[in-house]
mmCIF file of C-alpha atoms (C1' of nucleotides) in Angstrom:
data_model
loop_
_atom_site.group_PDB
_atom_site.id
_atom_site.type_symbol
_atom_site.label_atom_id
_atom_site.label_comp_id
_atom_site.label_asym_id
_atom_site.label_seq_id
_atom_site.Cartn_x
_atom_site.Cartn_y
_atom_site.Cartn_z
ATOM 1 C CA MET A 18 -8.038 4.414 20.505
ATOM 2 C CA ARG A 19 -5.727 4.802 23.436
ATOM 3 C CA ALA A 20 -2.592 3.825 21.610
ATOM 4 C CA PRO A 21 0.274 6.135 20.819
ATOM 5 C CA THR A 22 -0.113 6.912 17.138
ATOM 6 C CA SER A 23 3.446 8.074 16.768
ATOM 7 C CA ALA A 24 6.416 5.983 17.589
ATOM 8 C CA VAL A 25 8.192 8.450 19.827
ATOM 9 C CA GLY A 26 10.344 6.733 22.375
ATOM 10 C CA LEU A 27 11.099 3.662 20.344
ATOM 11 C CA PRO A 28 14.665 2.626 19.670
ATOM 12 C CA GLU A 29 15.784 4.403 16.542
ATOM 13 C CA ALA A 30 16.271 1.284 14.455
ATOM 14 C CA LEU A 31 12.773 0.162 15.327
ATOM 15 C CA THR A 32 11.264 3.508 14.373
ATOM 16 C CA PHE A 33 13.078 3.380 11.096
ATOM 17 C CA LEU A 34 12.012 -0.194 10.478
ATOM 18 C CA GLN A 35 8.438 0.723 11.192
ATOM 19 C CA GLY A 36 8.675 3.545 8.659
ATOM 20 C CA LEU A 37 10.101 1.127 6.166
ATOM 21 C CA TRP A 38 7.230 -1.300 6.677
ATOM 22 C CA ALA A 39 4.793 1.582 6.338
ATOM 23 C CA VAL A 40 6.211 2.327 2.902
ATOM 24 C CA VAL A 41 6.209 -1.349 1.962
ATOM 25 C CA HIS A 42 2.582 -1.783 2.974
ATOM 26 C CA ARG A 43 1.525 1.242 0.973
ATOM 27 C CA MET A 44 3.409 -0.073 -2.021
ATOM 28 C CA GLU A 45 1.491 -3.312 -1.733
ATOM 29 C CA ARG A 46 -1.780 -1.495 -1.292
ATOM 30 C CA LEU A 47 -1.177 0.704 -4.319
ATOM 31 C CA SER A 48 -0.063 -2.355 -6.243
ATOM 32 C CA LYS A 49 -3.369 -4.018 -5.482
ATOM 33 C CA GLN A 50 -5.308 -0.913 -6.435
ATOM 34 C CA MET A 51 -3.429 -0.759 -9.733
ATOM 35 C CA ALA A 52 -4.424 -4.323 -10.431
ATOM 36 C CA ALA A 53 -8.055 -3.531 -9.760
ATOM 37 C CA ALA A 54 -8.034 -0.382 -11.864
ATOM 38 C CA GLY A 55 -5.684 -1.068 -14.738
ATOM 39 C CA GLY A 56 -5.037 -4.763 -14.710
ATOM 40 C CA VAL A 57 -1.431 -4.978 -13.562
ATOM 41 C CA THR A 58 0.272 -4.972 -10.168
ATOM 42 C CA GLY A 59 3.402 -3.043 -9.224
ATOM 43 C CA PRO A 60 5.891 -5.820 -9.975
ATOM 44 C CA GLN A 61 4.035 -6.603 -13.193
ATOM 45 C CA ARG A 62 4.229 -2.985 -14.317
ATOM 46 C CA LEU A 63 7.912 -2.731 -13.455
ATOM 47 C CA THR A 64 8.477 -5.870 -15.505
ATOM 48 C CA LEU A 65 6.768 -4.256 -18.474
ATOM 49 C CA ARG A 66 8.737 -1.033 -18.060
ATOM 50 C CA LEU A 67 12.076 -2.809 -17.938
ATOM 51 C CA LEU A 68 11.118 -4.947 -20.879
ATOM 52 C CA GLU A 69 10.359 -1.839 -22.890
ATOM 53 C CA LEU A 70 13.721 -0.329 -22.070
ATOM 54 C CA PHE A 71 15.669 -3.543 -22.632
ATOM 55 C CA PRO A 72 13.696 -5.266 -25.377
ATOM 56 C CA THR A 73 13.735 -9.003 -25.945
ATOM 57 C CA MET A 74 15.362 -10.032 -22.712
ATOM 58 C CA SER A 75 15.268 -13.632 -21.574
ATOM 59 C CA ALA A 76 13.553 -14.672 -18.371
ATOM 60 C CA SER A 77 16.750 -15.211 -16.413
ATOM 61 C CA GLU A 78 18.103 -11.812 -17.377
ATOM 62 C CA LEU A 79 14.910 -10.189 -16.300
ATOM 63 C CA ALA A 80 14.857 -12.132 -13.042
ATOM 64 C CA ALA A 81 18.334 -10.843 -12.235
ATOM 65 C CA LEU A 82 17.319 -7.280 -13.020
ATOM 66 C CA LEU A 83 14.274 -7.576 -10.801
ATOM 67 C CA HIS A 84 16.108 -9.428 -8.022
ATOM 68 C CA LEU A 85 13.609 -12.263 -8.305
ATOM 69 C CA HIS A 86 13.815 -16.010 -8.293
ATOM 70 C CA PRO A 87 13.207 -17.401 -11.791
ATOM 71 C CA SER A 88 10.265 -19.400 -10.547
ATOM 72 C CA THR A 89 8.686 -16.247 -9.140
ATOM 73 C CA LEU A 90 9.069 -14.561 -12.484
ATOM 74 C CA THR A 91 7.357 -17.476 -14.190
ATOM 75 C CA GLY A 92 4.114 -16.613 -12.447
ATOM 76 C CA ILE A 93 4.423 -12.904 -13.208
ATOM 77 C CA LEU A 94 5.102 -13.606 -16.877
ATOM 78 C CA GLN A 95 2.165 -15.986 -17.078
ATOM 79 C CA ARG A 96 -0.184 -13.335 -15.772
ATOM 80 C CA LEU A 97 1.206 -10.777 -18.216
ATOM 81 C CA GLU A 98 0.993 -13.228 -21.086
ATOM 82 C CA SER A 99 -2.567 -14.252 -20.296
ATOM 83 C CA GLN A 100 -3.507 -10.578 -20.516
ATOM 84 C CA GLN A 101 -1.644 -10.356 -23.808
ATOM 85 C CA LEU A 102 0.644 -7.632 -22.542
ATOM 86 C CA ILE A 103 3.763 -9.569 -23.532
ATOM 87 C CA VAL A 104 4.535 -12.344 -25.991
ATOM 88 C CA ARG A 105 7.114 -15.068 -25.716
ATOM 89 C CA SER A 106 9.036 -16.526 -28.626
ATOM 90 C CA ALA A 107 11.713 -19.183 -28.565
ATOM 91 C CA ASP A 108 15.247 -17.903 -28.968
ATOM 92 C CA PRO A 109 16.398 -19.262 -32.338
ATOM 93 C CA ALA A 110 19.967 -19.350 -31.039
ATOM 94 C CA ASP A 111 19.152 -21.161 -27.798
ATOM 95 C CA GLY A 112 16.041 -23.285 -27.577
ATOM 96 C CA ARG A 113 15.936 -23.167 -23.796
ATOM 97 C CA ARG A 114 15.428 -19.447 -23.713
ATOM 98 C CA SER A 115 12.255 -17.625 -24.459
ATOM 99 C CA LEU A 116 12.552 -14.064 -25.648
ATOM 100 C CA LEU A 117 10.087 -11.622 -24.150
ATOM 101 C CA ARG A 118 8.543 -8.712 -25.912
ATOM 102 C CA VAL A 119 5.984 -6.116 -24.857
ATOM 103 C CA THR A 120 2.904 -6.020 -27.077
ATOM 104 C CA ALA A 121 1.233 -2.879 -28.334
ATOM 105 C CA ARG A 122 -1.386 -3.401 -25.700
ATOM 106 C CA GLY A 123 1.309 -3.615 -23.052
ATOM 107 C CA SER A 124 2.899 -0.387 -24.265
ATOM 108 C CA ARG A 125 -0.407 1.376 -24.176
ATOM 109 C CA LEU A 126 -0.839 0.329 -20.582
ATOM 110 C CA THR A 127 2.505 1.611 -19.350
ATOM 111 C CA LYS A 128 1.834 5.016 -20.890
ATOM 112 C CA ARG A 129 -0.752 5.659 -18.251
ATOM 113 C CA THR A 130 1.329 6.817 -15.315
ATOM 114 C CA SER A 131 -1.194 8.150 -12.853
ATOM 115 C CA GLY A 132 -1.751 6.095 -9.759
ATOM 116 C CA THR A 133 1.498 4.192 -10.159
ATOM 117 C CA LEU A 134 4.406 3.557 -7.842
ATOM 118 C CA GLU A 135 6.673 5.187 -10.370
ATOM 119 C CA SER A 136 4.763 8.460 -10.276
ATOM 120 C CA ALA A 137 4.818 8.505 -6.482
ATOM 121 C CA VAL A 138 8.574 8.018 -6.533
ATOM 122 C CA ARG A 139 8.973 10.701 -9.152
ATOM 123 C CA ALA A 140 6.964 13.146 -7.073
ATOM 124 C CA VAL A 141 9.272 12.587 -4.112
ATOM 125 C CA LEU A 142 12.449 12.828 -6.169
ATOM 126 C CA ASP A 143 11.270 16.077 -7.728
ATOM 127 C CA GLY A 144 11.209 17.665 -4.308
ATOM 128 C CA LEU A 145 14.711 16.617 -3.333
ATOM 129 C CA SER A 146 18.020 18.359 -3.871
ATOM 130 C CA SER A 147 20.622 16.385 -5.743
ATOM 131 C CA SER A 148 22.603 15.797 -2.564
ATOM 132 C CA GLN A 149 19.477 14.517 -0.856
ATOM 133 C CA ARG A 150 18.870 12.184 -3.759
ATOM 134 C CA GLU A 151 22.383 10.883 -3.515
ATOM 135 C CA THR A 152 22.069 10.277 0.194
ATOM 136 C CA THR A 153 18.777 8.489 -0.239
ATOM 137 C CA TYR A 154 19.997 6.347 -3.057
ATOM 138 C CA ALA A 155 23.157 5.484 -1.146
ATOM 139 C CA VAL A 156 21.173 4.501 1.942
ATOM 140 C CA LEU A 157 18.966 2.302 -0.187
ATOM 141 C CA GLY A 158 22.050 0.530 -1.473
ATOM 142 C CA GLN A 159 23.511 0.194 2.001
ATOM 143 C CA LEU A 160 20.257 -1.245 3.234
ATOM 144 C CA ALA A 161 20.312 -3.860 0.499
ATOM 145 C CA THR A 162 23.909 -4.714 1.373
ATOM 146 C CA ALA A 163 23.231 -4.888 5.098
ATOM 147 C CA LEU A 164 20.254 -7.160 4.530
ATOM 148 C CA ASP A 165 22.422 -9.342 2.326
ATOM 149 C CA ARG A 166 24.945 -9.669 5.122
ATOM 150 C CA GLU A 167 22.267 -11.028 7.422
ATOM 151 C CA LEU A 168 21.205 -13.539 4.809
ATOM 152 C CA GLN A 169 22.746 -16.961 4.733
ATOM 153 C CA PRO A 170 24.997 -17.357 1.720
ATOM 154 C CA SER A 171 22.627 -19.974 0.377
ATOM 155 C CA MET A 172 19.809 -17.440 0.279
ATOM 156 C CA ARG A 173 21.890 -14.628 -1.089
ATOM 157 C CA ARG A 174 21.665 -15.685 -4.709
ATOM 158 C CA MET B 8 23.983 -13.842 -18.789
ATOM 159 C CA ARG B 9 24.069 -11.072 -21.345
ATOM 160 C CA ALA B 10 21.889 -8.677 -19.447
ATOM 161 C CA PRO B 11 23.017 -5.408 -17.961
ATOM 162 C CA THR B 12 23.339 -6.070 -14.264
ATOM 163 C CA SER B 13 23.207 -2.412 -13.368
ATOM 164 C CA ALA B 14 20.388 -0.122 -14.258
ATOM 165 C CA VAL B 15 22.406 2.635 -15.859
ATOM 166 C CA GLY B 16 20.424 4.552 -18.412
ATOM 167 C CA LEU B 17 17.036 4.037 -16.855
ATOM 168 C CA PRO B 18 14.826 6.964 -15.942
ATOM 169 C CA GLU B 19 15.740 8.067 -12.466
ATOM 170 C CA ALA B 20 12.410 7.246 -10.884
ATOM 171 C CA LEU B 21 12.586 3.744 -12.326
ATOM 172 C CA THR B 22 16.099 3.199 -11.008
ATOM 173 C CA PHE B 23 14.988 4.327 -7.601
ATOM 174 C CA LEU B 24 11.911 2.149 -7.714
ATOM 175 C CA GLN B 25 14.007 -0.820 -8.685
ATOM 176 C CA GLY B 26 16.272 -0.158 -5.710
ATOM 177 C CA LEU B 27 13.245 0.048 -3.502
ATOM 178 C CA TRP B 28 11.944 -3.298 -4.719
ATOM 179 C CA ALA B 29 15.411 -4.761 -4.227
ATOM 180 C CA VAL B 30 15.244 -3.756 -0.565
ATOM 181 C CA VAL B 31 11.686 -5.030 -0.246
ATOM 182 C CA HIS B 32 12.600 -8.404 -1.725
ATOM 183 C CA ARG B 33 15.542 -8.790 0.590
ATOM 184 C CA MET B 34 13.343 -7.919 3.539
ATOM 185 C CA GLU B 35 10.974 -10.670 2.516
ATOM 186 C CA ARG B 36 13.800 -13.103 1.976
ATOM 187 C CA LEU B 37 15.311 -12.365 5.359
ATOM 188 C CA SER B 38 11.873 -12.595 6.885
ATOM 189 C CA LYS B 39 11.498 -16.076 5.464
ATOM 190 C CA GLN B 40 14.919 -17.074 6.678
ATOM 191 C CA MET B 41 14.069 -15.818 10.163
ATOM 192 C CA ALA B 42 10.972 -17.960 10.153
ATOM 193 C CA ALA B 43 12.992 -21.012 9.184
ATOM 194 C CA ALA B 44 15.696 -20.368 11.775
ATOM 195 C CA GLY B 45 13.954 -18.831 14.733
ATOM 196 C CA GLY B 46 10.285 -19.369 14.205
ATOM 197 C CA VAL B 47 9.002 -15.881 13.449
ATOM 198 C CA THR B 48 8.837 -13.723 10.329
ATOM 199 C CA GLY B 49 9.735 -10.054 10.093
ATOM 200 C CA PRO B 50 6.225 -8.701 10.673
ATOM 201 C CA GLN B 51 5.737 -11.199 13.484
ATOM 202 C CA ARG B 52 8.937 -10.090 15.172
ATOM 203 C CA LEU B 53 8.071 -6.407 14.831
ATOM 204 C CA THR B 54 4.718 -7.179 16.398
ATOM 205 C CA LEU B 55 6.460 -8.790 19.350
ATOM 206 C CA ARG B 56 8.902 -5.895 19.703
ATOM 207 C CA LEU B 57 6.171 -3.273 19.708
ATOM 208 C CA LEU B 58 4.141 -5.321 22.124
ATOM 209 C CA GLU B 59 7.080 -5.431 24.506
ATOM 210 C CA LEU B 60 7.505 -1.673 24.364
ATOM 211 C CA PHE B 61 3.797 -0.914 24.661
ATOM 212 C CA PRO B 62 2.519 -3.754 26.814
ATOM 213 C CA THR B 63 -1.057 -4.971 26.761
ATOM 214 C CA MET B 64 -2.198 -3.205 23.642
ATOM 215 C CA SER B 65 -5.409 -4.190 21.937
ATOM 216 C CA ALA B 66 -5.482 -5.556 18.415
ATOM 217 C CA SER B 67 -6.801 -2.390 16.805
ATOM 218 C CA GLU B 68 -4.151 -0.251 18.472
ATOM 219 C CA LEU B 69 -1.479 -2.584 17.272
ATOM 220 C CA ALA B 70 -2.920 -2.661 13.759
ATOM 221 C CA ALA B 71 -2.748 1.132 13.604
ATOM 222 C CA LEU B 72 0.833 1.132 14.822
ATOM 223 C CA LEU B 73 1.796 -1.452 12.212
ATOM 224 C CA HIS B 74 -0.218 0.174 9.425
ATOM 225 C CA LEU B 75 -2.103 -3.051 8.927
ATOM 226 C CA HIS B 76 -5.700 -3.972 8.374
ATOM 227 C CA PRO B 77 -7.169 -5.551 11.510
ATOM 228 C CA SER B 78 -7.991 -8.707 9.616
ATOM 229 C CA THR B 79 -4.368 -8.998 8.521
ATOM 230 C CA LEU B 80 -3.266 -8.712 12.114
ATOM 231 C CA THR B 81 -5.644 -11.479 13.113
ATOM 232 C CA GLY B 82 -3.609 -13.986 11.124
ATOM 233 C CA ILE B 83 -0.305 -12.712 12.501
ATOM 234 C CA LEU B 84 -1.601 -12.909 16.055
ATOM 235 C CA GLN B 85 -2.930 -16.419 15.509
ATOM 236 C CA ARG B 86 0.463 -17.613 14.373
ATOM 237 C CA LEU B 87 2.158 -15.954 17.346
ATOM 238 C CA GLU B 88 -0.382 -17.392 19.736
ATOM 239 C CA SER B 89 -0.105 -20.903 18.363
ATOM 240 C CA GLN B 90 3.615 -20.713 19.064
ATOM 241 C CA GLN B 91 2.860 -19.448 22.545
ATOM 242 C CA LEU B 92 4.818 -16.244 22.034
ATOM 243 C CA ILE B 93 1.869 -14.091 23.065
ATOM 244 C CA VAL B 94 -1.261 -14.612 25.116
ATOM 245 C CA ARG B 95 -4.610 -12.984 24.738
ATOM 246 C CA SER B 96 -6.938 -12.117 27.545
ATOM 247 C CA ALA B 97 -10.279 -10.380 27.410
ATOM 248 C CA ASP B 98 -10.230 -6.770 28.497
ATOM 249 C CA PRO B 99 -12.235 -6.682 31.735
ATOM 250 C CA ALA B 100 -13.317 -3.137 30.927
ATOM 251 C CA ASP B 101 -14.382 -3.880 27.357
ATOM 252 C CA GLY B 102 -15.360 -7.379 26.380
ATOM 253 C CA ARG B 103 -14.833 -6.772 22.690
ATOM 254 C CA ARG B 104 -11.159 -6.124 23.116
ATOM 255 C CA SER B 105 -8.514 -8.686 23.698
ATOM 256 C CA LEU B 106 -5.417 -7.556 25.488
ATOM 257 C CA LEU B 107 -2.174 -8.876 24.136
ATOM 258 C CA ARG B 108 0.864 -9.760 26.153
ATOM 259 C CA VAL B 109 4.244 -11.195 25.205
ATOM 260 C CA THR B 110 5.078 -14.417 27.015
ATOM 261 C CA ALA B 111 8.442 -15.227 28.562
ATOM 262 C CA ARG B 112 9.087 -17.401 25.591
ATOM 263 C CA GLY B 113 8.315 -14.488 23.285
ATOM 264 C CA SER B 114 10.696 -12.224 25.172
ATOM 265 C CA ARG B 115 13.433 -14.781 24.971
ATOM 266 C CA LEU B 116 12.996 -14.879 21.232
ATOM 267 C CA THR B 117 13.257 -11.150 20.648
ATOM 268 C CA LYS B 118 16.479 -10.989 22.636
ATOM 269 C CA ARG B 119 18.259 -12.765 19.836
ATOM 270 C CA THR B 120 18.970 -9.953 17.409
ATOM 271 C CA SER B 121 21.342 -11.506 14.904
ATOM 272 C CA GLY B 122 19.946 -12.132 11.480
ATOM 273 C CA THR B 123 17.046 -9.742 11.947
ATOM 274 C CA LEU B 124 15.765 -6.831 9.932
ATOM 275 C CA GLU B 125 16.268 -4.624 12.939
ATOM 276 C CA SER B 126 19.970 -5.390 13.161
ATOM 277 C CA ALA B 127 20.432 -4.710 9.452
ATOM 278 C CA VAL B 128 18.739 -1.342 9.866
ATOM 279 C CA ARG B 129 20.826 -0.572 12.914
ATOM 280 C CA ALA B 130 24.014 -1.372 11.020
ATOM 281 C CA VAL B 131 23.070 1.114 8.313
ATOM 282 C CA LEU B 132 22.023 3.839 10.750
ATOM 283 C CA ASP B 133 25.286 3.467 12.656
ATOM 284 C CA GLY B 134 27.188 4.452 9.549
ATOM 285 C CA LEU B 135 25.170 7.587 8.855
ATOM 286 C CA SER B 136 25.659 11.139 10.045
ATOM 287 C CA SER B 137 22.750 12.672 11.867
ATOM 288 C CA SER B 138 21.918 14.860 8.882
ATOM 289 C CA GLN B 139 21.919 11.817 6.654
ATOM 290 C CA ARG B 140 19.601 10.070 9.052
ATOM 291 C CA GLU B 141 17.248 12.995 9.005
ATOM 292 C CA THR B 142 17.226 13.120 5.227
ATOM 293 C CA THR B 143 16.587 9.410 4.970
ATOM 294 C CA TYR B 144 13.839 9.449 7.514
ATOM 295 C CA ALA B 145 12.219 12.468 5.877
ATOM 296 C CA VAL B 146 12.310 10.818 2.468
ATOM 297 C CA LEU B 147 10.723 7.717 3.936
ATOM 298 C CA GLY B 148 7.903 9.859 5.262
ATOM 299 C CA GLN B 149 7.511 11.695 1.968
ATOM 300 C CA LEU B 150 7.370 8.407 0.149
ATOM 301 C CA ALA B 151 4.583 7.212 2.406
ATOM 302 C CA THR B 152 2.698 10.465 1.831
ATOM 303 C CA ALA B 153 3.203 10.383 -1.933
ATOM 304 C CA LEU B 154 1.979 6.796 -2.082
ATOM 305 C CA ASP B 155 -1.025 7.815 -0.034
ATOM 306 C CA ARG B 156 -1.843 10.521 -2.537
ATOM 307 C CA GLU B 157 -1.962 7.949 -5.319
ATOM 308 C CA LEU B 158 -4.276 5.763 -3.280
ATOM 309 C CA GLN B 159 -8.002 6.146 -3.572
ATOM 310 C CA PRO B 160 -9.468 7.653 -0.412
ATOM 311 C CA SER B 161 -11.270 4.392 0.224
ATOM 312 C CA MET B 162 -7.978 2.533 0.394
ATOM 313 C CA ARG B 163 -6.165 5.120 2.413
ATOM 314 C CA ARG B 164 -7.321 4.029 5.816
ATOM 315 C "C1'" DC C 39 27.461 -36.905 -18.765
ATOM 316 C "C1'" DC C 40 27.050 -32.319 -16.973
ATOM 317 C "C1'" DC C 41 25.350 -27.653 -16.734
ATOM 318 C "C1'" DA C 42 21.966 -23.961 -17.852
ATOM 319 C "C1'" DT C 43 17.256 -22.396 -18.608
ATOM 320 C "C1'" DG C 44 12.823 -22.378 -17.482
ATOM 321 C "C1'" DT C 45 8.522 -24.343 -15.726
ATOM 322 C "C1'" DC C 46 5.705 -26.812 -12.459
ATOM 323 C "C1'" DA C 47 3.864 -28.518 -8.000
ATOM 324 C "C1'" DG C 48 3.467 -27.520 -3.517
ATOM 325 C "C1'" DT C 49 3.682 -24.395 0.491
ATOM 326 C "C1'" DA C 50 3.547 -20.220 3.314
ATOM 327 C "C1'" DT C 51 2.862 -15.417 4.660
ATOM 328 C "C1'" DC C 52 0.823 -11.368 3.822
ATOM 329 C "C1'" DA C 53 -2.938 -8.321 2.640
ATOM 330 C "C1'" DC C 54 -7.052 -7.356 1.380
ATOM 331 C "C1'" DT C 55 -12.798 -7.462 0.945
ATOM 332 C "C1'" DG C 56 -16.976 -8.304 2.858
ATOM 333 C "C1'" DA C 57 -19.689 -10.460 6.233
ATOM 334 C "C1'" DA C 58 -20.575 -11.918 10.698
ATOM 335 C "C1'" DA C 59 -20.507 -12.199 15.863
ATOM 336 C "C1'" DT C 60 -20.217 -9.919 19.988
ATOM 337 C "C1'" DA C 61 -20.151 -6.151 23.165
ATOM 338 C "C1'" DA C 62 -20.519 -1.118 24.293
ATOM 339 C "C1'" DC D 144 -30.594 0.700 17.165
ATOM 340 C "C1'" DT D 145 -26.089 2.098 16.126
ATOM 341 C "C1'" DT D 146 -21.276 1.813 16.511
ATOM 342 C "C1'" DA D 147 -16.852 -0.388 17.640
ATOM 343 C "C1'" DT D 148 -13.898 -4.417 17.945
ATOM 344 C "C1'" DT D 149 -12.424 -8.500 16.282
ATOM 345 C "C1'" DT D 150 -12.674 -12.661 13.796
ATOM 346 C "C1'" DC D 151 -13.745 -15.525 9.811
ATOM 347 C "C1'" DA D 152 -14.205 -17.032 4.939
ATOM 348 C "C1'" DG D 153 -12.569 -16.386 0.623
ATOM 349 C "C1'" DT D 154 -9.339 -14.474 -2.920
ATOM 350 C "C1'" DG D 155 -5.119 -13.230 -5.044
ATOM 351 C "C1'" DG D 156 -0.210 -11.987 -5.736
ATOM 352 C "C1'" DT D 157 4.402 -12.725 -4.304
ATOM 353 C "C1'" DA D 158 8.132 -15.721 -3.251
ATOM 354 C "C1'" DC D 159 10.185 -19.506 -2.152
ATOM 355 C "C1'" DT D 160 11.963 -24.925 -2.399
ATOM 356 C "C1'" DG D 161 12.722 -28.810 -4.860
ATOM 357 C "C1'" DA D 162 11.915 -31.519 -8.762
ATOM 358 C "C1'" DC D 163 11.700 -31.870 -13.508
ATOM 359 C "C1'" DA D 164 11.971 -31.492 -18.719
ATOM 360 C "C1'" DT D 165 14.632 -29.843 -22.246
ATOM 361 C "C1'" DG D 166 18.447 -27.978 -24.736
ATOM 362 C "C1'" DG D 167 23.617 -26.763 -25.120
#
DNA sequence: CCCATGTCAGTATCACTGAAATAA
DNA sequence: CTTATTTCAGTGGTACTGACATGG
């Protein structure tokens, strides 16, 4: 292993980007581990959590909240439904919509918080001052905005 | 669209996690757009950039730098090689290793910086004070560490 | 007829596991 | 023989595009 293990000497933006990818990869790895251990991935668990807090949302509302394409959400919902963690019912007021609800089994699953992305985030936030939290949250927002600016309007959604 | 578009009222960790996923999704979207426009994805471009700054690395060194499993890198390298953006040559000192080099064509490609993840990151960093940068970078590191703690030792790598 | 909602088919990258080939 | 490096086969989730069925 002759390689430099740290990224000293890289342009700052590249170092930062590398750190960002490092976090992203770990999120994906933990997501996969969650699936193996408890049955749901990170995005699937976040879907359940949001659905608990905003009950009986429609798919398009949820997609907007998750920043996902509706067709991406379709797959996520199918996997949750096949595990009987959510149920779908037709909206009586609008036949196109399906209303989503978390089942008792789904609620039981989200109660277990160890080994989740959410608990990792909570652990970090607990160690930050409120001004540090504000800075971090603001940077996250700026990053989203800056990425949006690089995206073609057609892909911006 | 009746849904709340903001996440006001959510537990803080969940709001933060949602913001994190929002960034991740945009990174993936921009990565896909880059592939459509210029031929390489985000991870592929970062691979090229690192390979330019640390020339003739081996695959395992690069995998460590990128926080990737070697077998994941194999696919990335194959796609770069098939586009003739890198070349591989056997290490004369160690026949198991292949030394990686960016081609002229690869260098030409990384010179174009518009519409890249790196330029989005640079735009954000430019607007931050040095203390804000430090906070952000520290939080990124803490996040990686906290995620690692949730990962089983076997998946920690 | 037109628009909105949601699903489906097809495609691609990424990321892994586990096994294998090759060389040190 | 053991270890290190890398590739390969197989699997799965995410995320898209574009087309489609259905309902308002």
